PDB file of C-alpha atoms in Angstrom:
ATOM      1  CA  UNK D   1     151.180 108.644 112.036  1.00  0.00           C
ATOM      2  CA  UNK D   2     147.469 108.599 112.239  1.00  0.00           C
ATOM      3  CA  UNK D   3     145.119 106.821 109.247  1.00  0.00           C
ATOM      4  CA  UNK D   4     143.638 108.698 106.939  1.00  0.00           C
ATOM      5  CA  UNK D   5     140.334 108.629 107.824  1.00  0.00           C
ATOM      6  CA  UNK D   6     141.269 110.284 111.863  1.00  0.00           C
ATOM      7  CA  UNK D   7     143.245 112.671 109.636  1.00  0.00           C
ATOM      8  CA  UNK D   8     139.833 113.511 107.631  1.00  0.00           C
ATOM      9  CA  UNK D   9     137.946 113.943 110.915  1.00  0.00           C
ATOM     10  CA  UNK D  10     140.221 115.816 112.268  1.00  0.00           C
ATOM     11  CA  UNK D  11     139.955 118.185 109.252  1.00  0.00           C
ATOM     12  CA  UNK D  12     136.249 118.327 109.127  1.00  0.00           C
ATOM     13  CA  UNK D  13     136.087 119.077 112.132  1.00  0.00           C
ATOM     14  CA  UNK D  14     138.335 121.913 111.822  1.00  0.00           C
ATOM     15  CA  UNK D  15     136.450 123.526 108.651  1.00  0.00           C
ATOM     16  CA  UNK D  16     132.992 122.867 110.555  1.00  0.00           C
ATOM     17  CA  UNK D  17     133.968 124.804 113.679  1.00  0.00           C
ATOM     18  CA  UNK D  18     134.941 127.813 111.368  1.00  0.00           C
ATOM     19  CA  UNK D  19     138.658 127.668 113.093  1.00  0.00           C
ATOM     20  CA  UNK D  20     141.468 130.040 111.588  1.00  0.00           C
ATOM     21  CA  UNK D  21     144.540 127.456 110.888  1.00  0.00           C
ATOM     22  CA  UNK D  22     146.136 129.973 114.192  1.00  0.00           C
ATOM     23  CA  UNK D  23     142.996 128.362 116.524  1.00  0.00           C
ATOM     24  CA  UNK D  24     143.502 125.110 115.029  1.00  0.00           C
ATOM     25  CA  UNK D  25     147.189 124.984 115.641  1.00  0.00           C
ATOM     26  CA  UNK D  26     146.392 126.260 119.435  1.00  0.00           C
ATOM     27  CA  UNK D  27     144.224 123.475 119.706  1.00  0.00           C
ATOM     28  CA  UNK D  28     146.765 120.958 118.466  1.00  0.00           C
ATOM     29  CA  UNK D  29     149.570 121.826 120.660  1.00  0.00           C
ATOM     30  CA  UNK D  30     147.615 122.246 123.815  1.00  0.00           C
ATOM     31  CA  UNK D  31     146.141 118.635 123.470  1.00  0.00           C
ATOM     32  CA  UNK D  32     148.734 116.821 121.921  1.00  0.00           C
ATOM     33  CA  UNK D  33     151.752 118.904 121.701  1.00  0.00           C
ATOM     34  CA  UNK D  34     151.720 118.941 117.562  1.00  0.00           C
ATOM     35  CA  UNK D  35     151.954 121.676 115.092  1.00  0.00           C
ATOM     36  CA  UNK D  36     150.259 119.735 112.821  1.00  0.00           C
ATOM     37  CA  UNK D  37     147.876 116.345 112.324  1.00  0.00           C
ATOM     38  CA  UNK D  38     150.372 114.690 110.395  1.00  0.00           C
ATOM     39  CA  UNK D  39     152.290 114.534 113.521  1.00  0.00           C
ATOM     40  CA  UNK D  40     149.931 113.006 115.615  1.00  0.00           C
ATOM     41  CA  UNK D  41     149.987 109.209 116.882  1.00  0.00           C
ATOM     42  CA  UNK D  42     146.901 107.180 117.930  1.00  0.00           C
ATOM     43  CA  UNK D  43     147.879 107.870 121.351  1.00  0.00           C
ATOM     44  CA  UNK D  44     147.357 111.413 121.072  1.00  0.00           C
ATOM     45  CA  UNK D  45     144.389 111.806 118.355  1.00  0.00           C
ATOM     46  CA  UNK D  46     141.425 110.991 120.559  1.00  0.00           C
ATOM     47  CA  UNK D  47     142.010 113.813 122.724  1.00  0.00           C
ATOM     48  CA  UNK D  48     142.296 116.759 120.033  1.00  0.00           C
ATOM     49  CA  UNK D  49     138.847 114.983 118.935  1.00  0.00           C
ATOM     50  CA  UNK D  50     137.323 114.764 122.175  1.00  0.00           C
ATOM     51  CA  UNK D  51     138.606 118.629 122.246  1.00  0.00           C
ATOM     52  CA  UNK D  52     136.649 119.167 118.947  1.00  0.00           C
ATOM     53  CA  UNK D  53     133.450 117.269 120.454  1.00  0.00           C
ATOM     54  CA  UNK D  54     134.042 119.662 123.223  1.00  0.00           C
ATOM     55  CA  UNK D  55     133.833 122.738 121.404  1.00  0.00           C
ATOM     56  CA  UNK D  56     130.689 121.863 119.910  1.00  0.00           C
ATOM     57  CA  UNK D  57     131.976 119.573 116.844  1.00  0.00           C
ATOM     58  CA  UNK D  58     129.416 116.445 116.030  1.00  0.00           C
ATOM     59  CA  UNK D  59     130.807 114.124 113.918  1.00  0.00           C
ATOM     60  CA  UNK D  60     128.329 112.598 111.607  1.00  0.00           C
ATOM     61  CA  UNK D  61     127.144 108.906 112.148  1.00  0.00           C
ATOM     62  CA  UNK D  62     128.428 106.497 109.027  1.00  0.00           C
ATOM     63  CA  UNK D  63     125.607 105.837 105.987  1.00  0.00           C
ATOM     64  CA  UNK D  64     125.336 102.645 107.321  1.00  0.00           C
ATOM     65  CA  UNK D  65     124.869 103.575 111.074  1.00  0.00           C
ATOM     66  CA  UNK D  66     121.220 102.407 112.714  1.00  0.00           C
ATOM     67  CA  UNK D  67     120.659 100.070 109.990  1.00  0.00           C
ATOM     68  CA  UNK D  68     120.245  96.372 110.520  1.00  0.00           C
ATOM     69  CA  UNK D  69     122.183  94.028 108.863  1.00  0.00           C
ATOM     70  CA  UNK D  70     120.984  91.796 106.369  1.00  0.00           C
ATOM     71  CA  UNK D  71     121.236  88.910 107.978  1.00  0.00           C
ATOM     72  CA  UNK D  72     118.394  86.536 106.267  1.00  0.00           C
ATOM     73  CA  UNK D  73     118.988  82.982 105.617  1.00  0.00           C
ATOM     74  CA  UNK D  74     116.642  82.878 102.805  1.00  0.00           C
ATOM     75  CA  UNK D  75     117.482  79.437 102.108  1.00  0.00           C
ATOM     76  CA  UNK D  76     116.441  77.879 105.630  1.00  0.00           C
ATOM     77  CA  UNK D  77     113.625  79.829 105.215  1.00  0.00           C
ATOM     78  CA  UNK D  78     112.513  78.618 102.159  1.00  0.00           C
ATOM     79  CA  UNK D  79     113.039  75.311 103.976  1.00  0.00           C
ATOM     80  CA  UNK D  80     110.532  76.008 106.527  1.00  0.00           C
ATOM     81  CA  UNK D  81     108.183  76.821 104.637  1.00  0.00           C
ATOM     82  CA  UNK D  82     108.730  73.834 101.968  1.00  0.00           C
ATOM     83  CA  UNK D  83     108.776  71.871 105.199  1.00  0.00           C
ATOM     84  CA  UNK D  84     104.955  73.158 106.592  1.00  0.00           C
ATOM     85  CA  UNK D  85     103.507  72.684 102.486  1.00  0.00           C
ATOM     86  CA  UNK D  86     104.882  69.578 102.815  1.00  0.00           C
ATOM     87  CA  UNK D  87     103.113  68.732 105.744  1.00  0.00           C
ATOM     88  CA  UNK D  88     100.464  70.456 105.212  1.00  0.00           C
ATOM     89  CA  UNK D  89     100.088  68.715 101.252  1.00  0.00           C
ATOM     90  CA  UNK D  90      99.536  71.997  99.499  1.00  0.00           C
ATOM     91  CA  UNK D  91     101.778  73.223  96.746  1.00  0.00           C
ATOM     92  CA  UNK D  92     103.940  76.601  96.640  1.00  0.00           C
ATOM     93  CA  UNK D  93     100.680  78.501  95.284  1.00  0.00           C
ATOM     94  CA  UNK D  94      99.041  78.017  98.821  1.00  0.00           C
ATOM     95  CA  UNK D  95     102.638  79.769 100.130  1.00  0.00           C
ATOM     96  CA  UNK D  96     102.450  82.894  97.764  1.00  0.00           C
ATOM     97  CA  UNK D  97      98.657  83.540  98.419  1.00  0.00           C
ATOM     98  CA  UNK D  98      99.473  84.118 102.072  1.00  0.00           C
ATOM     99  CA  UNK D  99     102.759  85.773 101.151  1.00  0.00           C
ATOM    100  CA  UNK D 100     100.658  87.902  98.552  1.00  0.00           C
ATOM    101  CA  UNK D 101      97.941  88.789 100.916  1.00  0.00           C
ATOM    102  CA  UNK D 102      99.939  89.689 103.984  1.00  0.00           C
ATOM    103  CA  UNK D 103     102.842  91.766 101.891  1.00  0.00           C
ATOM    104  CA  UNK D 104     101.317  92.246  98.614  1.00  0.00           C
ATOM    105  CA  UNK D 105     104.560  90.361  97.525  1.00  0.00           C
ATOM    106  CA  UNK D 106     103.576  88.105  94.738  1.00  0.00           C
ATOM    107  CA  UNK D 107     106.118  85.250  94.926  1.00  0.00           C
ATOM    108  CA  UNK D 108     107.511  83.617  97.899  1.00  0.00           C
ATOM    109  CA  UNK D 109     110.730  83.790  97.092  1.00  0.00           C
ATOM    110  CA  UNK D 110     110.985  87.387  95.906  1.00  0.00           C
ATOM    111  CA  UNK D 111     110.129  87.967  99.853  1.00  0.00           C
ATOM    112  CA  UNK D 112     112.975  90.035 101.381  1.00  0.00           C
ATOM    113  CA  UNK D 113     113.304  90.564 105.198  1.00  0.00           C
ATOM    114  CA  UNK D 114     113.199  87.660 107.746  1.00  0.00           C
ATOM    115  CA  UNK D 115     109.604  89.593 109.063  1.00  0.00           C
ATOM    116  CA  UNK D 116     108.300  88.576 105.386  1.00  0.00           C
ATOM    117  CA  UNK D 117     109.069  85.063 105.584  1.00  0.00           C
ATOM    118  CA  UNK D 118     108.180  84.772 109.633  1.00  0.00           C
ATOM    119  CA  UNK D 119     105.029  85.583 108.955  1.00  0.00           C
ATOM    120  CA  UNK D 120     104.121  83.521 105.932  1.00  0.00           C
ATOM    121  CA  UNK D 121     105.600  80.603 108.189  1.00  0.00           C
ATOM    122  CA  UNK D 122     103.438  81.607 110.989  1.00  0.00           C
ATOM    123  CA  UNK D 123     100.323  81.131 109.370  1.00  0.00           C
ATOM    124  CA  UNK D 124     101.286  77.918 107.633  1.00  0.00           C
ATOM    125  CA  UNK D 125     101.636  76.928 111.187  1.00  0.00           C
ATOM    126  CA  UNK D 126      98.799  78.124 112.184  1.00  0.00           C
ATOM    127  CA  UNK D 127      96.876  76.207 109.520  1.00  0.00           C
ATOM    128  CA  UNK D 128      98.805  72.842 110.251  1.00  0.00           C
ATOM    129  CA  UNK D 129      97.379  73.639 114.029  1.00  0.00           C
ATOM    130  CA  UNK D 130      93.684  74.373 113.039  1.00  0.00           C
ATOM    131  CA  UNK D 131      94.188  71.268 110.756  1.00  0.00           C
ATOM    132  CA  UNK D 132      95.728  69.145 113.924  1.00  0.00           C
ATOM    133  CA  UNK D 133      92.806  70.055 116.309  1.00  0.00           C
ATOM    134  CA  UNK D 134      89.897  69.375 113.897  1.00  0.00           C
ATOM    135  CA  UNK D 135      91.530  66.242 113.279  1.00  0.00           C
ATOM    136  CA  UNK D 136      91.382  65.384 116.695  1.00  0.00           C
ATOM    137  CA  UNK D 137      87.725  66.529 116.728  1.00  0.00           C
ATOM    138  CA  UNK D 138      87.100  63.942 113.794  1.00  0.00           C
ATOM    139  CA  UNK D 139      88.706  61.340 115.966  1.00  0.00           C
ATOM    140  CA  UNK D 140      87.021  62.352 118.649  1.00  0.00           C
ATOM    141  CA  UNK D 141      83.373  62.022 116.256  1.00  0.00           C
ATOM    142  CA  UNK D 142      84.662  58.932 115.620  1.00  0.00           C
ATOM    143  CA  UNK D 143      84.809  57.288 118.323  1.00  0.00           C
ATOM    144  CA  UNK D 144      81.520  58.423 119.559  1.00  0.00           C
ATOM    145  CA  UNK D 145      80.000  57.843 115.987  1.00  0.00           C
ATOM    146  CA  UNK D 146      78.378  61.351 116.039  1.00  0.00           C
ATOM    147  CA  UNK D 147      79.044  64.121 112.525  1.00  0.00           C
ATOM    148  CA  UNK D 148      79.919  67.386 112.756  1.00  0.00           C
ATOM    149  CA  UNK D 149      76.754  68.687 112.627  1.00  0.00           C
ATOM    150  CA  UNK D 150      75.309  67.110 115.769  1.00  0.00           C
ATOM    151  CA  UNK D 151      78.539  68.619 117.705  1.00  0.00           C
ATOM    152  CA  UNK D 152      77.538  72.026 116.463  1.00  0.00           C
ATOM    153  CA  UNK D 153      73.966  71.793 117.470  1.00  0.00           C
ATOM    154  CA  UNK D 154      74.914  70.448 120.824  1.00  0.00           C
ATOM    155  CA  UNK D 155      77.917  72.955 121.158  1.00  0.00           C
ATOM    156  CA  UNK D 156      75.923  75.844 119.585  1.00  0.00           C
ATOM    157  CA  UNK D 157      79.315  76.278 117.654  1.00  0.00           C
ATOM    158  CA  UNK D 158      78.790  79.647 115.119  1.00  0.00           C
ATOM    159  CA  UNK D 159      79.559  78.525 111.276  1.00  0.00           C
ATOM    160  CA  UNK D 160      83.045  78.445 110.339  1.00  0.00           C
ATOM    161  CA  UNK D 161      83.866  76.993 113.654  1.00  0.00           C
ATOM    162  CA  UNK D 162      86.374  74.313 111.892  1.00  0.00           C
ATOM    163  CA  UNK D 163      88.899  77.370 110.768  1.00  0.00           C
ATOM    164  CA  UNK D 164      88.562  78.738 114.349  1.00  0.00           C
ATOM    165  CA  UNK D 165      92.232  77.393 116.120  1.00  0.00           C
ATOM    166  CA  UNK D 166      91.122  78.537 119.261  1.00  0.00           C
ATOM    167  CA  UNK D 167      87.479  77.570 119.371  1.00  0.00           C
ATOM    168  CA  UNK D 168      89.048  73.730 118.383  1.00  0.00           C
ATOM    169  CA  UNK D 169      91.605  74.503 120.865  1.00  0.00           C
ATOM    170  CA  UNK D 170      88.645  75.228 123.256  1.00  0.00           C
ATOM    171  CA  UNK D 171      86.594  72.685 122.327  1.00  0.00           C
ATOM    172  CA  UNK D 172      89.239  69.589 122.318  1.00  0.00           C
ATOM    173  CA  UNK D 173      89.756  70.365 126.085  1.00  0.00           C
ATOM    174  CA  UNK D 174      85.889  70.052 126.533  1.00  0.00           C
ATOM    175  CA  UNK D 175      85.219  66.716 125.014  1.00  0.00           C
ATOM    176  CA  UNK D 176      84.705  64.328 127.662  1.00  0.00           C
ATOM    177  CA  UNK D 177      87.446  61.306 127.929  1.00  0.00           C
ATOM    178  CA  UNK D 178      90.488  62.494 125.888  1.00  0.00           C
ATOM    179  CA  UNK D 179      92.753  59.934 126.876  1.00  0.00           C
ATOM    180  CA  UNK D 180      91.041  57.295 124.604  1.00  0.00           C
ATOM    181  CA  UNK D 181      89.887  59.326 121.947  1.00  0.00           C
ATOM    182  CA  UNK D 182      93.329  61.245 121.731  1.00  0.00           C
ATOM    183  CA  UNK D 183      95.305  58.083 121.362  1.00  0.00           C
ATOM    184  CA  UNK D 184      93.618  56.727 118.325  1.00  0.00           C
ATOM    185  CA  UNK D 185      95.671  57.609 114.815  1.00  0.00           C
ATOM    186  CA  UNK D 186      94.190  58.652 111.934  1.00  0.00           C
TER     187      UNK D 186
END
């Protein structure tokens, strides 16, 4: 005996195809030899519905099909990103302005898909890199005993360059004599 739910198919597809219970009961003992679904096994049930498919029967996907499942580890995620404030020494707030400007989401942690919380963590670690390289340009200043300004006269750097990652990223590998400079800690 078959489960209910091949049974149900098997009778949908039936009452979609328009079949007179004479067609049906054609179609049931050329494929599997039955009179009736109730007799078939699940040896014999795929082909009477690959014999519906054939006649033009499409079974409907399930609700659920093509969705993705929720999968989210909100609690590692939250982790990350306590992890990055840490490091970074901000508080929470500096999390939900990001997550309220880039989702319109006002709390972190009312942030639903793993895309949400991927990009607030992205741009806390982009922020911990801008904050890495212009810390190595303040080393760097340092060591030479020159300010920021001079740099950006010499440079011609535009104003804001100290939020620009890749302008610091740029500018680190132009400074001459890195190895010293590099080395020394904060």
């Amino acid at each position: 005996m078959i489960s209910k739910g091949k049974l149900a198919k098997i009778h949908i597809a039936k009452a979609q195809l328009g079949l007179s219970d004479d067609e049906y009961r054609a179609i049931l003992a050329r494929t599997a030899g039955v009179r009736s679904a109730k007799e078939l096994t699940d040896r014999n049930v795929g082909a009477v519905l690959h014999e519906f498919k054939r006649l033009g029967w499409q079974p409907k996907a399930p609700k659920r099909a093509g969705r993705v499942p929720n999968t989210l580890n909100k609690h590692e995620m939250m982790g990350k990103v306590e992890a990055l404030l840490t490091e970074l020494g901000v508080s929470w707030a500096y999390a939900e302005a990001i997550a309220k400007r880039q989702t319109g989401i006002e709390r972190i942690d009312w942030l639903r898909t793993e895309k949400q919380f991927r990009g607030v963590i992205a741009a806390l670690d982009a922020e911990l890199e801008k904050r890495s390289r212009l810390a190595a340009v303040d080393r760097f200043l340092d060591y030479v005993g020159e300010s920021r300004e001079s740099l950006a006269r010499r440079y011609r750097l535009p104003p804001g360059w100290e939020r620009d990652r890749h302008l610091l990223g740029r500018l680190i590998d132009a400074l001459p004599e890195p190895d010293k400079w590099l080395s020394i800690t904060p």
